[in-house]
Amino acid sequence: MAKVTQQDLDMVAVLSRLEVVEQDKEKYLGQLDAFLQYVDNLAALPTDEVEPLAHVLPINNVFREDTVRPSLNREMALSNAPLQEDGYFKVPKILED
Amino acid sequence: MKLYNKSAHELHEMLVGKEISSKELTEAVLVRMDETEDRIHAYITETRDIALRQAVAADERIARGEQISYFEGIPGVIKDNICTKGVKTTCASKMLENFVPPYDATVMKRLETVRPVILGKANMDEFAMGGSTENSAFYPTRNPWNVECVPGGSSGGSAAAVAAGSAIWALGSDTGGSIRQPASFCGVVGMKPTYGRVSRYGLVAFASSLDQIGPVTRDVTDCAHLLQAITGHDEQDSTSSASEVPDFTKSLVQDVKGLKIGIPKEFFVKGMDAEVEQAVRQAIDKLQALGAEIQEISLPHTEYAISVYYLIAPAEAATNLERYDGVSYGARVDGADVVEMMTKTRSEKFGEEVKRRILIGNYALSAGYYDAYYLKALKVRRLIKEDYDKAFEKVDVIVTPTAPTPAYRIGAMTNDPLKMYLQDIYTVPLNLAGLPGISVPCGYSREKLPIGLQIIGKPLDEATVLRTAYTYEQSQEFYKDMAETEAQA
């Protein structure tokens, strides 16, 4: 039985801000399904007592003094902007009039 | 022997002895690039002018009688996901095709202090996602040993350049094997340091809990020196290790007497490639003959490593790649409103594998599936790490193949992503457990394609990994071989 449905794919594409075109849907569905079938081998492994491991280092928060330090100036920070105006990043309208 | 075929330490001696100049050397490597690039495609961006300026500056320092550092005046290439101030850093993606970083990665700043010659930026799988460099948005890189074959990936350009002679050394990055596997496929040395050893500041993020920058070189001696140059604490990377950095060059001694080497039985299974098994077993026998104690060990959760890795890495990637929204840098495709602009930008500018991993990652992180996939993967990640912790109570290093096969034909796996993922079985556990590992050449297939030996160490114990690798390397002739990529007419 398929593990992933058309609706799942549509939902995750919206979350990802990706458009999956009609002719690719079947391919992506098949690949995603084969992948999920494979990773299902984890399900049988008992892990109730196991703490999740997000990264391997024995560190949590790393703090430093909150002091002003040199950083990129505005011109450099904007140097790769697709569109800019008056020292700001420019984007299409977000709010209605 | 051609200059471009020599190791950095040989060339360093020649520079110090004034037998050659850095300009002469750099020009020889640039000519080699001209001879090979049309077929190998190891480079995305060439910085010939910068390289020649750096070479001339090195020659001036030598002429003034200044003491030069190990890599001074010696040409190398940087993987194109490492930010280079003023030089395009594309990640082999249409998304960053015109991105010029306004700052240098920490590794570039560190390199600057040893004053090498930088030839350019190396091709790779887009955003480092892949194992063959076929996922580059620009062109695939080809294997210098056989141009019909892939060079491995994702640092395929870095490994191919070092193998072809179009660079003496390279930097790569390794998230699930992306330095070690291409080193194995191209017959060169590649090392992934312990997670935290080398600063990730300025490395374009793929999977932040797994990514690590490391050296790709002709031999273990160069590897130790390059690792030394890039290693150290960096407060701009909060996961950077504050541990003391040893002198890695002290590991360049031939001595494995009494060293305990573990051979994981789960890595040698029925159906494995016979030529790979034979080459690796011969290498293990050699290490035993040199005085090492070999013992079989068990890493019982190995069979889950691919599942764990291919849930965690895409989940982290999906999150990291959210930043490509067409606003502050990178490509933009116009749309009627912000959401349409972002969706069009991402759909048109990301390649297929990157999109596939974003979809997998967001699926594993989404409500209703989070516990079953992402959280489950994190738990099994701990079990995998504990396997290694237990093994390292008994042994000093673990020796395995680097990759299950030698380099395969271009196109052989592109239609089956899962089959491609399974190729990473020997390399991903180290990233999940944060361990250092090296790949050194240990033989050839009948088709004369290189095979790599992986040596895995305890956290922060690159020194023992390098010593084992050096001892093995010096007992063989493989490191002297170069790919016979013929110059084009």
PDB file of N, CA, C and O in Angstrom, chain B residues 247-284:
ATOM      1  N   ASP B 247      49.706  18.991  17.153  1.00  0.00           N
ATOM      2  CA  ASP B 247      50.539  19.107  15.961  1.00  0.00           C
ATOM      3  C   ASP B 247      50.327  17.831  15.132  1.00  0.00           C
ATOM      4  O   ASP B 247      50.876  16.779  15.438  1.00  0.00           O
ATOM      5  N   PHE B 248      49.499  17.953  14.087  1.00  0.00           N
ATOM      6  CA  PHE B 248      49.146  16.755  13.301  1.00  0.00           C
ATOM      7  C   PHE B 248      50.352  16.195  12.550  1.00  0.00           C
ATOM      8  O   PHE B 248      50.363  15.026  12.184  1.00  0.00           O
ATOM      9  N   THR B 249      51.371  17.020  12.332  1.00  0.00           N
ATOM     10  CA  THR B 249      52.512  16.507  11.579  1.00  0.00           C
ATOM     11  C   THR B 249      53.307  15.494  12.404  1.00  0.00           C
ATOM     12  O   THR B 249      54.060  14.700  11.854  1.00  0.00           O
ATOM     13  N   LYS B 250      53.098  15.507  13.730  1.00  0.00           N
ATOM     14  CA  LYS B 250      53.755  14.473  14.555  1.00  0.00           C
ATOM     15  C   LYS B 250      53.196  13.082  14.268  1.00  0.00           C
ATOM     16  O   LYS B 250      53.766  12.069  14.678  1.00  0.00           O
ATOM     17  N   SER B 251      52.037  13.036  13.594  1.00  0.00           N
ATOM     18  CA  SER B 251      51.445  11.743  13.239  1.00  0.00           C
ATOM     19  C   SER B 251      52.094  11.128  12.008  1.00  0.00           C
ATOM     20  O   SER B 251      51.772  10.007  11.630  1.00  0.00           O
ATOM     21  N   LEU B 252      52.961  11.872  11.363  1.00  0.00           N
ATOM     22  CA  LEU B 252      53.549  11.369  10.123  1.00  0.00           C
ATOM     23  C   LEU B 252      54.736  10.470  10.445  1.00  0.00           C
ATOM     24  O   LEU B 252      55.881  10.743  10.086  1.00  0.00           O
ATOM     25  N   VAL B 253      54.442   9.401  11.190  1.00  0.00           N
ATOM     26  CA  VAL B 253      55.450   8.399  11.541  1.00  0.00           C
ATOM     27  C   VAL B 253      54.892   7.024  11.205  1.00  0.00           C
ATOM     28  O   VAL B 253      53.688   6.789  11.273  1.00  0.00           O
ATOM     29  N   GLN B 254      55.789   6.135  10.812  1.00  0.00           N
ATOM     30  CA  GLN B 254      55.352   4.783  10.460  1.00  0.00           C
ATOM     31  C   GLN B 254      55.369   3.928  11.703  1.00  0.00           C
ATOM     32  O   GLN B 254      56.399   3.365  12.059  1.00  0.00           O
ATOM     33  N   ASP B 255      54.219   3.844  12.347  1.00  0.00           N
ATOM     34  CA  ASP B 255      54.169   3.085  13.593  1.00  0.00           C
ATOM     35  C   ASP B 255      52.729   2.700  13.933  1.00  0.00           C
ATOM     36  O   ASP B 255      51.937   3.537  14.333  1.00  0.00           O
ATOM     37  N   VAL B 256      52.412   1.427  13.719  1.00  0.00           N
ATOM     38  CA  VAL B 256      51.097   0.935  14.175  1.00  0.00           C
ATOM     39  C   VAL B 256      51.284  -0.251  15.128  1.00  0.00           C
ATOM     40  O   VAL B 256      50.346  -1.018  15.355  1.00  0.00           O
ATOM     41  N   LYS B 257      52.477  -0.391  15.670  1.00  0.00           N
ATOM     42  CA  LYS B 257      52.731  -1.531  16.572  1.00  0.00           C
ATOM     43  C   LYS B 257      51.821  -1.443  17.792  1.00  0.00           C
ATOM     44  O   LYS B 257      51.798  -0.437  18.485  1.00  0.00           O
ATOM     45  N   GLY B 258      51.076  -2.532  17.995  1.00  0.00           N
ATOM     46  CA  GLY B 258      50.200  -2.582  19.157  1.00  0.00           C
ATOM     47  C   GLY B 258      48.909  -1.805  18.990  1.00  0.00           C
ATOM     48  O   GLY B 258      48.036  -1.834  19.864  1.00  0.00           O
ATOM     49  N   LEU B 259      48.766  -1.092  17.866  1.00  0.00           N
ATOM     50  CA  LEU B 259      47.530  -0.341  17.626  1.00  0.00           C
ATOM     51  C   LEU B 259      46.363  -1.321  17.466  1.00  0.00           C
ATOM     52  O   LEU B 259      46.474  -2.309  16.738  1.00  0.00           O
ATOM     53  N   LYS B 260      45.278  -1.063  18.156  1.00  0.00           N
ATOM     54  CA  LYS B 260      44.120  -1.955  18.059  1.00  0.00           C
ATOM     55  C   LYS B 260      43.164  -1.457  16.984  1.00  0.00           C
ATOM     56  O   LYS B 260      42.633  -0.351  17.083  1.00  0.00           O
ATOM     57  N   ILE B 261      42.992  -2.296  15.969  1.00  0.00           N
ATOM     58  CA  ILE B 261      42.141  -1.915  14.837  1.00  0.00           C
ATOM     59  C   ILE B 261      40.883  -2.784  14.826  1.00  0.00           C
ATOM     60  O   ILE B 261      40.966  -4.013  14.836  1.00  0.00           O
ATOM     61  N   GLY B 262      39.736  -2.158  14.820  1.00  0.00           N
ATOM     62  CA  GLY B 262      38.470  -2.879  14.773  1.00  0.00           C
ATOM     63  C   GLY B 262      37.962  -3.017  13.349  1.00  0.00           C
ATOM     64  O   GLY B 262      38.034  -2.077  12.563  1.00  0.00           O
ATOM     65  N   ILE B 263      37.454  -4.191  13.031  1.00  0.00           N
ATOM     66  CA  ILE B 263      36.858  -4.441  11.718  1.00  0.00           C
ATOM     67  C   ILE B 263      35.378  -4.761  11.961  1.00  0.00           C
ATOM     68  O   ILE B 263      35.050  -5.828  12.493  1.00  0.00           O
ATOM     69  N   PRO B 264      34.475  -3.862  11.609  1.00  0.00           N
ATOM     70  CA  PRO B 264      33.054  -4.110  11.897  1.00  0.00           C
ATOM     71  C   PRO B 264      32.458  -5.178  10.979  1.00  0.00           C
ATOM     72  O   PRO B 264      32.498  -5.033   9.761  1.00  0.00           O
ATOM     73  N   LYS B 265      31.932  -6.239  11.589  1.00  0.00           N
ATOM     74  CA  LYS B 265      31.440  -7.343  10.753  1.00  0.00           C
ATOM     75  C   LYS B 265      30.255  -6.904   9.893  1.00  0.00           C
ATOM     76  O   LYS B 265      30.059  -7.417   8.808  1.00  0.00           O
ATOM     77  N   GLU B 266      29.508  -5.890  10.368  1.00  0.00           N
ATOM     78  CA  GLU B 266      28.347  -5.435   9.593  1.00  0.00           C
ATOM     79  C   GLU B 266      28.747  -4.734   8.295  1.00  0.00           C
ATOM     80  O   GLU B 266      27.901  -4.494   7.427  1.00  0.00           O
ATOM     81  N   PHE B 267      30.015  -4.357   8.170  1.00  0.00           N
ATOM     82  CA  PHE B 267      30.455  -3.661   6.959  1.00  0.00           C
ATOM     83  C   PHE B 267      30.949  -4.645   5.895  1.00  0.00           C
ATOM     84  O   PHE B 267      31.218  -4.251   4.763  1.00  0.00           O
ATOM     85  N   PHE B 268      31.127  -5.897   6.286  1.00  0.00           N
ATOM     86  CA  PHE B 268      31.605  -6.895   5.319  1.00  0.00           C
ATOM     87  C   PHE B 268      30.525  -7.951   5.183  1.00  0.00           C
ATOM     88  O   PHE B 268      30.476  -8.900   5.958  1.00  0.00           O
ATOM     89  N   VAL B 269      29.650  -7.742   4.239  1.00  0.00           N
ATOM     90  CA  VAL B 269      28.484  -8.618   4.136  1.00  0.00           C
ATOM     91  C   VAL B 269      28.458  -9.330   2.797  1.00  0.00           C
ATOM     92  O   VAL B 269      29.117  -8.913   1.840  1.00  0.00           O
ATOM     93  N   LYS B 270      27.690 -10.419   2.770  1.00  0.00           N
ATOM     94  CA  LYS B 270      27.484 -11.160   1.522  1.00  0.00           C
ATOM     95  C   LYS B 270      27.006 -10.205   0.438  1.00  0.00           C
ATOM     96  O   LYS B 270      26.199  -9.320   0.700  1.00  0.00           O
ATOM     97  N   GLY B 271      27.520 -10.373  -0.742  1.00  0.00           N
ATOM     98  CA  GLY B 271      27.045  -9.555  -1.851  1.00  0.00           C
ATOM     99  C   GLY B 271      27.831  -8.276  -2.016  1.00  0.00           C
ATOM    100  O   GLY B 271      27.566  -7.508  -2.929  1.00  0.00           O
ATOM    101  N   MET B 272      28.781  -8.011  -1.120  1.00  0.00           N
ATOM    102  CA  MET B 272      29.571  -6.799  -1.311  1.00  0.00           C
ATOM    103  C   MET B 272      30.507  -6.969  -2.508  1.00  0.00           C
ATOM    104  O   MET B 272      30.837  -8.083  -2.900  1.00  0.00           O
ATOM    105  N   ASP B 273      30.911  -5.870  -3.088  1.00  0.00           N
ATOM    106  CA  ASP B 273      31.762  -5.889  -4.267  1.00  0.00           C
ATOM    107  C   ASP B 273      33.066  -6.651  -3.972  1.00  0.00           C
ATOM    108  O   ASP B 273      33.803  -6.316  -3.043  1.00  0.00           O
ATOM    109  N   ALA B 274      33.326  -7.696  -4.776  1.00  0.00           N
ATOM    110  CA  ALA B 274      34.450  -8.590  -4.485  1.00  0.00           C
ATOM    111  C   ALA B 274      35.791  -7.869  -4.571  1.00  0.00           C
ATOM    112  O   ALA B 274      36.697  -8.132  -3.779  1.00  0.00           O
ATOM    113  N   GLU B 275      35.908  -6.954  -5.537  1.00  0.00           N
ATOM    114  CA  GLU B 275      37.193  -6.260  -5.700  1.00  0.00           C
ATOM    115  C   GLU B 275      37.448  -5.296  -4.544  1.00  0.00           C
ATOM    116  O   GLU B 275      38.577  -5.156  -4.080  1.00  0.00           O
ATOM    117  N   VAL B 276      36.382  -4.643  -4.090  1.00  0.00           N
ATOM    118  CA  VAL B 276      36.522  -3.747  -2.946  1.00  0.00           C
ATOM    119  C   VAL B 276      36.907  -4.556  -1.714  1.00  0.00           C
ATOM    120  O   VAL B 276      37.834  -4.205  -0.977  1.00  0.00           O
ATOM    121  N   GLU B 277      36.206  -5.681  -1.517  1.00  0.00           N
ATOM    122  CA  GLU B 277      36.493  -6.505  -0.338  1.00  0.00           C
ATOM    123  C   GLU B 277      37.946  -6.985  -0.353  1.00  0.00           C
ATOM    124  O   GLU B 277      38.648  -6.899   0.662  1.00  0.00           O
ATOM    125  N   GLN B 278      38.381  -7.437  -1.512  1.00  0.00           N
ATOM    126  CA  GLN B 278      39.739  -7.967  -1.607  1.00  0.00           C
ATOM    127  C   GLN B 278      40.783  -6.877  -1.301  1.00  0.00           C
ATOM    128  O   GLN B 278      41.720  -7.105  -0.523  1.00  0.00           O
ATOM    129  N   ALA B 279      40.591  -5.711  -1.886  1.00  0.00           N
ATOM    130  CA  ALA B 279      41.565  -4.629  -1.678  1.00  0.00           C
ATOM    131  C   ALA B 279      41.604  -4.212  -0.205  1.00  0.00           C
ATOM    132  O   ALA B 279      42.676  -3.993   0.367  1.00  0.00           O
ATOM    133  N   VAL B 280      40.427  -4.113   0.401  1.00  0.00           N
ATOM    134  CA  VAL B 280      40.378  -3.671   1.795  1.00  0.00           C
ATOM    135  C   VAL B 280      40.950  -4.746   2.722  1.00  0.00           C
ATOM    136  O   VAL B 280      41.685  -4.446   3.662  1.00  0.00           O
ATOM    137  N   ARG B 281      40.628  -6.025   2.445  1.00  0.00           N
ATOM    138  CA  ARG B 281      41.176  -7.101   3.290  1.00  0.00           C
ATOM    139  C   ARG B 281      42.703  -7.169   3.178  1.00  0.00           C
ATOM    140  O   ARG B 281      43.389  -7.414   4.173  1.00  0.00           O
ATOM    141  N   GLN B 282      43.211  -6.924   1.978  1.00  0.00           N
ATOM    142  CA  GLN B 282      44.680  -6.909   1.822  1.00  0.00           C
ATOM    143  C   GLN B 282      45.292  -5.776   2.645  1.00  0.00           C
ATOM    144  O   GLN B 282      46.356  -5.941   3.243  1.00  0.00           O
ATOM    145  N   ALA B 283      44.608  -4.629   2.657  1.00  0.00           N
ATOM    146  CA  ALA B 283      45.114  -3.497   3.433  1.00  0.00           C
ATOM    147  C   ALA B 283      45.107  -3.830   4.927  1.00  0.00           C
ATOM    148  O   ALA B 283      46.053  -3.496   5.654  1.00  0.00           O
ATOM    149  N   ILE B 284      44.051  -4.495   5.375  1.00  0.00           N
ATOM    150  CA  ILE B 284      43.970  -4.896   6.790  1.00  0.00           C
ATOM    151  C   ILE B 284      45.102  -5.881   7.120  1.00  0.00           C
ATOM    152  O   ILE B 284      45.775  -5.755   8.151  1.00  0.00           O
TER     153      ILE B 284
END
